[in-house]
């Protein structure tokens, strides 16, 4: 089958055989990208129109007990300048974000033992109390199911935990031996069981990643059916074991955004900061390839330059208000429109997924 026909097949059936996925991922034919991006836009517009949802990202701690080989805030990076925000700081970030129009807050951080379950519950409960109309998303790594349940009961509605790679051997390569593929996958299942809207995802072009691994990722996404999929290029950080590895590419990330849009038509798909880091127009291009979410930084300016997962991260100097102005402009330049809402997954809008 010609590659463009495979794009139509993916859209119409929500699936492809391995060798067909491989053709779509590797196709170099002129005009193919424009074709798949256009199909992806048609599908996103069917479910979400021209709407783009914002998530205000609060990077509340860069302490981390883990030692992922790719990540700039890994435990062994003694050069990272560590910080953590207080509960009060986090709440005032949310208040400021609310005034700027954000209706989703994402608390992301390293796995910092200081933030015990009790502390997280208190933070979530207080955000929930102050902003009952907002979605609260956590992205704080691997926990036990009881902890996830406590956060949910305190008012968290969504959780982002990238699976990083669906291939066990590749997972082992990217992570130290004390981390386990099985536990990460178990966390994702627990989160879904509890009733969170769940986001998973992977880096593109991470060391050792082969086309076969990406096909495994796609099959995992197809079967797991997450509400959100966060993907972005791997970008090396100079104080990690992967300092000298090559970064992932814009082309590959855009191709995958379109494929994921066709695979999971109503998924929430962010055009990520990493994509904006390797290409100044990366996020606009992401929106034109099927993405429908942007996650501007709401962290206080004095800590922004310290949450460095990779080198050359963008938006580390801007005030939140500047960030949001810039986002409105970028989204409208891409032909879309920022809407001020929680931006729930399409399955939640009619209550059917609850
Ligand atoms: N501690 C949380 C949050 C991790 S940071 C957790 O474990 O889920 C969020 C994501 O950034 C990671 O899941 C990873 O996919 C991505 N990331 C980390 N280092 C990166 C790098 N060097 N380049 C690109 N993305 C990276």
Tab-separated table of C-alpha atoms and ligand atoms in Angstrom:
chain	number	residue	atom	x	y	z
A	1	UNK	CA	0.000	0.000	0.000
A	2	UNK	CA	1.293	3.501	-0.777
A	3	UNK	CA	2.327	5.493	2.296
A	4	UNK	CA	-0.469	8.049	1.949
A	5	UNK	CA	-3.002	5.220	1.808
A	6	UNK	CA	-1.543	3.952	5.076
A	7	UNK	CA	-2.272	7.348	6.614
A	8	UNK	CA	-5.910	6.997	5.552
A	9	UNK	CA	-5.993	3.440	6.864
A	10	UNK	CA	-4.631	4.569	10.222
A	11	UNK	CA	-7.261	7.304	10.423
A	12	UNK	CA	-10.102	5.003	9.381
A	13	UNK	CA	-9.212	1.921	11.427
A	14	UNK	CA	-7.137	3.346	14.302
A	15	UNK	CA	-4.476	0.726	13.698
A	16	UNK	CA	-1.705	-0.522	11.406
A	17	UNK	CA	0.476	-3.618	11.205
A	18	UNK	CA	4.077	-3.234	12.409
A	19	UNK	CA	5.558	-3.004	8.920
A	20	UNK	CA	2.927	-0.431	7.982
A	21	UNK	CA	3.734	1.705	11.029
A	22	UNK	CA	7.350	1.457	10.016
A	23	UNK	CA	6.563	2.726	6.475
A	24	UNK	CA	4.680	5.695	7.929
A	25	UNK	CA	7.435	6.512	10.412
A	26	UNK	CA	10.241	6.308	7.864
A	27	UNK	CA	8.578	7.694	4.710
A	28	UNK	CA	10.751	10.278	2.945
A	29	UNK	CA	8.457	10.894	-0.021
A	30	UNK	CA	8.066	14.588	-0.906
A	31	UNK	CA	4.688	15.906	0.233
A	32	UNK	CA	4.125	13.102	2.735
A	33	UNK	CA	4.552	15.309	5.789
A	34	UNK	CA	2.116	17.904	4.502
A	35	UNK	CA	-0.367	15.102	3.822
A	36	UNK	CA	-0.195	13.479	7.249
A	37	UNK	CA	-0.237	16.859	9.067
A	38	UNK	CA	-3.324	17.854	7.114
A	39	UNK	CA	-5.128	14.616	8.003
A	40	UNK	CA	-4.112	15.067	11.636
A	41	UNK	CA	-5.495	18.620	11.654
A	42	UNK	CA	-8.777	17.424	10.161
A	43	UNK	CA	-9.142	14.869	12.949
A	44	UNK	CA	-8.212	17.277	15.760
A	45	UNK	CA	-10.653	19.840	14.376
A	46	UNK	CA	-13.423	17.261	14.294
A	47	UNK	CA	-13.038	16.710	18.055
A	48	UNK	CA	-11.717	20.030	19.331
A	49	UNK	CA	-12.370	22.579	16.569
A	50	UNK	CA	-9.765	25.318	16.601
A	51	UNK	CA	-9.452	25.275	20.399
A	52	UNK	CA	-6.084	25.164	22.115
A	53	UNK	CA	-5.944	24.528	25.859
A	54	UNK	CA	-3.376	25.974	28.208
A	55	UNK	CA	-1.889	24.223	31.219
A	56	UNK	CA	0.038	26.358	33.676
A	57	UNK	CA	3.175	24.442	34.612
A	58	UNK	CA	4.515	24.938	38.128
A	59	UNK	CA	7.928	23.329	38.521
A	60	UNK	CA	7.839	23.149	42.281
A	61	UNK	CA	11.021	21.208	43.106
A	62	UNK	CA	14.139	20.082	41.273
A	63	UNK	CA	15.349	17.772	44.047
A	64	UNK	CA	15.165	14.211	42.796
A	65	UNK	CA	15.997	10.842	44.328
A	66	UNK	CA	16.112	9.214	40.902
A	67	UNK	CA	19.034	9.057	38.562
A	68	UNK	CA	17.607	8.802	35.039
A	69	UNK	CA	20.474	8.887	32.568
A	70	UNK	CA	18.901	11.558	30.352
A	71	UNK	CA	17.700	14.028	32.957
A	72	UNK	CA	19.508	17.168	34.097
A	73	UNK	CA	18.017	17.076	37.612
A	74	UNK	CA	19.148	13.486	38.263
A	75	UNK	CA	20.489	12.787	41.753
A	76	UNK	CA	24.118	12.525	40.643
A	77	UNK	CA	24.197	15.942	39.009
A	78	UNK	CA	26.060	17.779	41.738
A	79	UNK	CA	26.131	20.950	39.611
A	80	UNK	CA	22.360	21.385	39.640
A	81	UNK	CA	21.358	24.256	41.895
A	82	UNK	CA	18.534	22.732	43.900
A	83	UNK	CA	15.353	24.536	45.014
A	84	UNK	CA	11.907	23.765	46.270
A	85	UNK	CA	8.883	26.056	46.456
A	86	UNK	CA	6.864	26.365	49.658
A	87	UNK	CA	3.162	25.570	49.734
A	88	UNK	CA	2.559	29.292	49.937
A	89	UNK	CA	4.687	29.896	46.793
A	90	UNK	CA	2.742	27.215	44.926
A	91	UNK	CA	-0.606	28.666	45.960
A	92	UNK	CA	0.384	32.157	44.889
A	93	UNK	CA	1.557	30.786	41.507
A	94	UNK	CA	-1.922	29.298	41.078
A	95	UNK	CA	-3.609	32.563	42.109
A	96	UNK	CA	-1.522	34.503	39.624
A	97	UNK	CA	-2.194	31.882	36.943
A	98	UNK	CA	-5.916	32.048	37.637
A	99	UNK	CA	-5.900	35.815	37.129
A	100	UNK	CA	-4.103	35.305	33.823
A	101	UNK	CA	-6.844	32.919	32.680
A	102	UNK	CA	-5.386	29.491	33.438
A	103	UNK	CA	-7.903	26.835	34.468
A	104	UNK	CA	-5.466	23.922	34.737
A	105	UNK	CA	-2.434	23.791	36.986
A	106	UNK	CA	0.242	21.169	36.554
A	107	UNK	CA	2.538	20.569	39.518
A	108	UNK	CA	5.678	18.957	38.176
A	109	UNK	CA	8.833	18.071	40.015
A	110	UNK	CA	11.590	15.645	40.694
A	111	UNK	CA	10.828	12.814	43.101
A	112	UNK	CA	11.553	14.867	46.192
A	113	UNK	CA	11.118	13.002	49.511
A	114	UNK	CA	10.517	16.337	51.284
A	115	UNK	CA	7.095	16.410	49.648
A	116	UNK	CA	5.545	13.591	51.646
A	117	UNK	CA	2.026	12.410	50.857
A	118	UNK	CA	0.709	14.572	53.706
A	119	UNK	CA	2.359	17.678	52.259
A	120	UNK	CA	1.067	16.911	48.753
A	121	UNK	CA	-2.448	16.295	50.065
A	122	UNK	CA	-2.391	19.630	51.844
A	123	UNK	CA	-1.199	21.450	48.696
A	124	UNK	CA	-3.790	19.786	46.472
A	125	UNK	CA	-6.584	20.385	48.966
A	126	UNK	CA	-5.743	24.073	49.254
A	127	UNK	CA	-5.558	24.592	45.490
A	128	UNK	CA	-8.889	22.793	45.168
A	129	UNK	CA	-10.420	25.021	47.853
A	130	UNK	CA	-9.227	28.251	46.219
A	131	UNK	CA	-9.943	27.234	42.634
A	132	UNK	CA	-12.869	24.816	42.544
A	133	UNK	CA	-13.364	25.402	38.811
A	134	UNK	CA	-9.816	24.388	37.861
A	135	UNK	CA	-8.246	21.066	36.965
A	136	UNK	CA	-5.309	19.989	39.125
A	137	UNK	CA	-2.687	17.840	37.436
A	138	UNK	CA	0.192	16.139	39.201
A	139	UNK	CA	3.417	15.068	37.507
A	140	UNK	CA	5.466	13.921	40.459
A	141	UNK	CA	6.647	10.485	39.436
A	142	UNK	CA	6.134	6.962	40.693
A	143	UNK	CA	4.160	6.391	43.904
A	144	UNK	CA	2.164	3.571	45.405
A	145	UNK	CA	-1.530	3.273	44.558
A	146	UNK	CA	-2.605	4.361	48.062
A	147	UNK	CA	-0.738	7.649	47.624
A	148	UNK	CA	-2.262	8.263	44.207
A	149	UNK	CA	-5.674	7.569	45.752
A	150	UNK	CA	-5.065	10.081	48.557
A	151	UNK	CA	-4.087	12.821	46.073
A	152	UNK	CA	-7.176	12.026	43.999
A	153	UNK	CA	-9.418	12.203	47.061
A	154	UNK	CA	-7.840	15.549	47.953
A	155	UNK	CA	-8.937	16.927	44.591
A	156	UNK	CA	-6.334	16.079	41.936
A	157	UNK	CA	-8.002	15.134	38.638
A	158	UNK	CA	-5.171	14.399	36.252
A	159	UNK	CA	-1.726	12.798	36.337
A	160	UNK	CA	1.145	12.919	33.868
A	161	UNK	CA	3.657	10.103	33.981
A	162	UNK	CA	5.497	9.478	30.754
A	163	UNK	CA	6.138	5.782	30.218
A	164	UNK	CA	9.415	6.951	28.516
A	165	UNK	CA	9.634	3.805	26.350
A	166	UNK	CA	7.392	0.753	25.989
A	167	UNK	CA	10.372	-1.509	25.357
A	168	UNK	CA	11.753	-3.112	28.498
A	169	UNK	CA	15.364	-3.404	27.316
A	170	UNK	CA	15.336	0.195	26.117
A	171	UNK	CA	13.874	1.278	29.459
A	172	UNK	CA	16.775	-0.471	31.201
A	173	UNK	CA	19.266	1.367	29.035
A	174	UNK	CA	17.793	4.779	29.875
A	175	UNK	CA	17.424	4.185	33.620
A	176	UNK	CA	19.574	3.035	36.514
A	177	UNK	CA	19.072	-0.539	37.668
A	178	UNK	CA	17.016	0.419	40.725
A	179	UNK	CA	14.197	1.688	38.514
A	180	UNK	CA	11.802	-0.758	36.932
A	181	UNK	CA	9.772	-0.786	33.746
A	182	UNK	CA	7.121	-2.945	35.423
A	183	UNK	CA	6.620	-0.472	38.254
A	184	UNK	CA	6.254	2.490	35.916
A	185	UNK	CA	3.653	0.625	33.869
A	186	UNK	CA	1.885	-0.491	37.059
A	187	UNK	CA	1.695	3.160	38.157
A	188	UNK	CA	-0.015	4.079	34.894
A	189	UNK	CA	-2.580	1.314	35.334
A	190	UNK	CA	-3.204	2.328	38.976
A	191	UNK	CA	-3.749	5.943	37.985
A	192	UNK	CA	-6.314	4.948	35.389
A	193	UNK	CA	-8.057	2.562	37.804
A	194	UNK	CA	-8.437	5.320	40.354
A	195	UNK	CA	-10.127	7.548	37.789
A	196	UNK	CA	-7.482	10.114	36.874
A	197	UNK	CA	-7.291	11.511	33.377
A	198	UNK	CA	-3.876	10.077	32.586
A	199	UNK	CA	-1.062	11.300	30.380
A	200	UNK	CA	1.862	9.129	29.304
A	201	UNK	CA	4.446	9.651	26.573
A	202	UNK	CA	8.018	9.325	25.457
A	203	UNK	CA	11.034	11.211	24.182
A	204	UNK	CA	11.948	10.912	20.520
A	205	UNK	CA	15.517	10.284	19.525
A	206	UNK	CA	16.581	9.164	23.004
A	207	UNK	CA	19.835	7.181	23.051
A	208	UNK	CA	19.361	3.654	21.730
A	209	UNK	CA	15.844	4.321	20.420
A	210	UNK	CA	15.043	2.338	17.259
A	211	UNK	CA	12.014	2.463	14.979
A	212	UNK	CA	10.931	-0.856	16.550
A	213	UNK	CA	10.779	0.835	19.953
A	214	UNK	CA	8.574	3.608	18.624
A	215	UNK	CA	6.256	0.996	17.129
A	216	UNK	CA	6.079	-0.611	20.594
A	217	UNK	CA	5.221	2.826	22.009
A	218	UNK	CA	2.428	3.266	19.469
A	219	UNK	CA	0.957	-0.147	20.213
A	220	UNK	CA	1.123	0.603	23.924
A	221	UNK	CA	-0.685	3.922	23.376
A	222	UNK	CA	-3.303	2.212	21.208
A	223	UNK	CA	-4.050	-0.362	23.924
A	224	UNK	CA	-3.690	1.827	27.026
A	225	UNK	CA	-5.723	4.715	25.571
A	226	UNK	CA	-4.342	7.537	27.706
A	227	UNK	CA	-6.199	10.843	27.808
A	228	UNK	CA	-3.034	12.760	27.005
A	229	UNK	CA	0.238	11.920	25.285
A	230	UNK	CA	3.271	14.119	25.937
A	231	UNK	CA	6.050	13.658	23.417
A	232	UNK	CA	9.090	15.746	22.682
A	233	UNK	CA	12.602	15.379	21.350
A	234	UNK	CA	15.319	14.108	23.662
A	235	UNK	CA	17.772	16.970	24.234
A	236	UNK	CA	21.135	16.266	25.891
A	237	UNK	CA	22.068	17.897	29.192
A	238	UNK	CA	25.761	18.619	29.661
A	239	UNK	CA	25.951	17.166	33.199
A	240	UNK	CA	24.474	13.748	32.391
A	241	UNK	CA	25.905	10.516	30.964
A	242	UNK	CA	24.192	11.481	27.690
A	243	UNK	CA	25.967	14.838	27.368
A	244	UNK	CA	27.460	13.927	23.977
A	245	UNK	CA	24.435	12.193	22.474
A	246	UNK	CA	22.546	13.703	19.543
A	247	UNK	CA	19.195	15.411	20.130
A	248	UNK	CA	15.947	14.178	18.581
A	249	UNK	CA	14.676	16.073	15.545
A	250	UNK	CA	11.764	18.372	14.816
A	251	UNK	CA	10.836	16.304	11.765
A	252	UNK	CA	10.501	13.110	13.744
A	253	UNK	CA	8.536	14.788	16.540
A	254	UNK	CA	6.072	16.346	14.087
A	255	UNK	CA	5.646	13.027	12.284
A	256	UNK	CA	4.858	11.306	15.583
A	257	UNK	CA	2.430	14.018	16.716
A	258	UNK	CA	0.430	13.446	13.525
A	259	UNK	CA	0.565	9.653	13.866
A	260	UNK	CA	-0.623	9.814	17.491
A	261	UNK	CA	-3.468	12.168	16.536
A	262	UNK	CA	-4.647	9.629	13.937
A	263	UNK	CA	-4.166	6.694	16.310
A	264	UNK	CA	-6.066	8.298	19.217
A	265	UNK	CA	-8.290	10.888	17.507
A	266	UNK	CA	-9.614	12.607	20.638
A	267	UNK	CA	-6.383	12.571	22.660
A	268	UNK	CA	-4.977	15.714	24.291
A	269	UNK	CA	-1.656	16.347	22.626
A	270	UNK	CA	0.721	19.060	23.821
A	271	UNK	CA	3.180	20.904	21.624
A	272	UNK	CA	5.935	20.697	24.237
A	273	UNK	CA	8.607	23.064	25.493
A	274	UNK	CA	11.287	20.621	24.275
A	275	UNK	CA	9.885	20.961	20.741
A	276	UNK	CA	10.022	24.758	21.120
A	277	UNK	CA	13.610	24.425	22.323
A	278	UNK	CA	15.011	22.655	19.252
A	279	UNK	CA	13.126	24.930	16.841
A	280	UNK	CA	11.961	28.496	17.583
A	281	UNK	CA	8.709	27.739	15.724
A	282	UNK	CA	8.485	24.155	16.986
A	283	UNK	CA	5.305	24.619	18.996
A	284	UNK	CA	3.471	26.355	16.136
A	285	UNK	CA	4.540	23.516	13.845
A	286	UNK	CA	3.320	21.045	16.475
A	287	UNK	CA	-0.120	22.667	16.472
A	288	UNK	CA	-0.154	22.387	12.674
A	289	UNK	CA	0.650	18.664	12.989
A	290	UNK	CA	-2.236	17.770	15.309
A	291	UNK	CA	-1.308	19.076	18.784
A	292	UNK	CA	-3.991	20.943	20.764
A	293	UNK	CA	-2.409	21.806	24.130
A	294	UNK	CA	0.342	24.199	25.243
A	295	UNK	CA	1.919	24.202	28.691
A	296	UNK	CA	3.336	27.627	29.505
A	297	UNK	CA	5.569	28.000	32.513
A	298	UNK	CA	4.019	29.520	35.637
A	299	UNK	CA	6.972	28.929	37.959
A	300	UNK	CA	8.347	32.010	39.720
A	301	UNK	CA	11.024	33.699	37.590
A	302	UNK	CA	13.783	33.240	40.172
A	303	UNK	CA	13.634	29.414	39.947
A	304	UNK	CA	12.904	28.983	36.240
A	305	UNK	CA	16.506	28.799	35.212
A	306	UNK	CA	17.042	25.943	37.690
A	307	UNK	CA	14.511	23.402	36.450
A	308	UNK	CA	16.791	22.295	33.662
A	309	UNK	CA	16.028	18.797	32.401
A	310	UNK	CA	18.017	19.534	29.234
A	311	UNK	CA	20.241	22.272	27.783
A	312	UNK	CA	19.044	25.557	26.233
A	313	UNK	CA	15.501	25.324	27.615
A	314	UNK	CA	13.353	28.237	26.422
A	315	UNK	CA	11.252	30.700	28.460
A	316	UNK	CA	13.517	30.597	31.511
A	317	UNK	CA	13.602	34.382	31.859
A	318	UNK	CA	10.032	35.460	31.136
A	319	UNK	CA	7.356	36.595	33.550
A	320	UNK	CA	4.194	34.460	33.388
A	321	UNK	CA	2.216	37.376	31.967
A	322	UNK	CA	4.737	37.731	29.133
A	323	UNK	CA	4.612	33.992	28.512
A	324	UNK	CA	0.880	34.013	28.099
A	325	UNK	CA	0.929	36.982	25.712
A	326	UNK	CA	3.542	35.195	23.634
A	327	UNK	CA	1.453	31.992	23.665
A	328	UNK	CA	-1.695	33.754	22.429
A	329	UNK	CA	0.311	35.161	19.543
A	330	UNK	CA	1.923	31.847	18.659
A	331	UNK	CA	-1.374	29.977	18.766
A	332	UNK	CA	-3.121	32.526	16.568
A	333	UNK	CA	-0.191	32.547	14.125
A	334	UNK	CA	-0.703	28.799	13.806
A	335	UNK	CA	-4.376	29.407	12.923
A	336	UNK	CA	-5.847	28.321	16.266
A	337	UNK	CA	-7.430	29.955	19.289
A	338	UNK	CA	-6.611	29.765	22.993
A	339	UNK	CA	-9.684	29.072	25.092
A	340	UNK	CA	-9.936	29.758	28.772
A	341	UNK	CA	-11.282	26.478	30.133
A	342	UNK	CA	-10.182	23.361	31.959
A	343	UNK	CA	-9.737	21.800	28.523
A	344	UNK	CA	-10.926	18.345	29.511
A	345	UNK	CA	-10.569	15.347	27.258
A	346	UNK	CA	-13.439	15.114	24.737
A	347	UNK	CA	-14.732	11.942	26.458
A	348	UNK	CA	-15.290	13.952	29.643
A	349	UNK	CA	-17.206	16.784	28.063
A	350	UNK	CA	-20.438	14.795	27.932
A	351	UNK	CA	-19.676	13.040	31.209
A	352	UNK	CA	-19.452	9.614	29.557
A	353	UNK	CA	-15.978	8.812	30.814
A	354	UNK	CA	-16.664	9.654	34.425
B	1	LIG	N1	9.692	13.258	38.021
B	1	LIG	C1	8.538	13.287	37.150
B	1	LIG	C2	8.658	14.400	36.120
B	1	LIG	C3	9.732	14.153	35.121
B	1	LIG	S1	10.164	15.513	34.100
B	1	LIG	C4	8.367	11.946	36.518
B	1	LIG	O1	9.181	11.064	36.725
B	1	LIG	O2	7.368	11.732	35.832
B	1	LIG	C5	9.063	15.306	32.767
B	1	LIG	C6	9.596	14.637	31.509
B	1	LIG	O3	10.673	15.350	30.935
B	1	LIG	C7	10.176	13.258	31.684
B	1	LIG	O4	9.164	12.308	31.835
B	1	LIG	C8	11.009	13.077	30.424
B	1	LIG	O5	10.282	12.397	29.401
B	1	LIG	C9	11.301	14.514	29.998
B	1	LIG	N2	12.762	14.750	29.980
B	1	LIG	C10	13.642	14.511	30.965
B	1	LIG	N3	14.896	14.738	30.539
B	1	LIG	C11	14.810	15.128	29.248
B	1	LIG	C12	15.766	15.462	28.249
B	1	LIG	N4	17.061	15.441	28.487
B	1	LIG	N5	15.303	15.815	27.023
B	1	LIG	C13	13.983	15.836	26.767
B	1	LIG	N6	13.046	15.503	27.656
B	1	LIG	C14	13.443	15.150	28.892
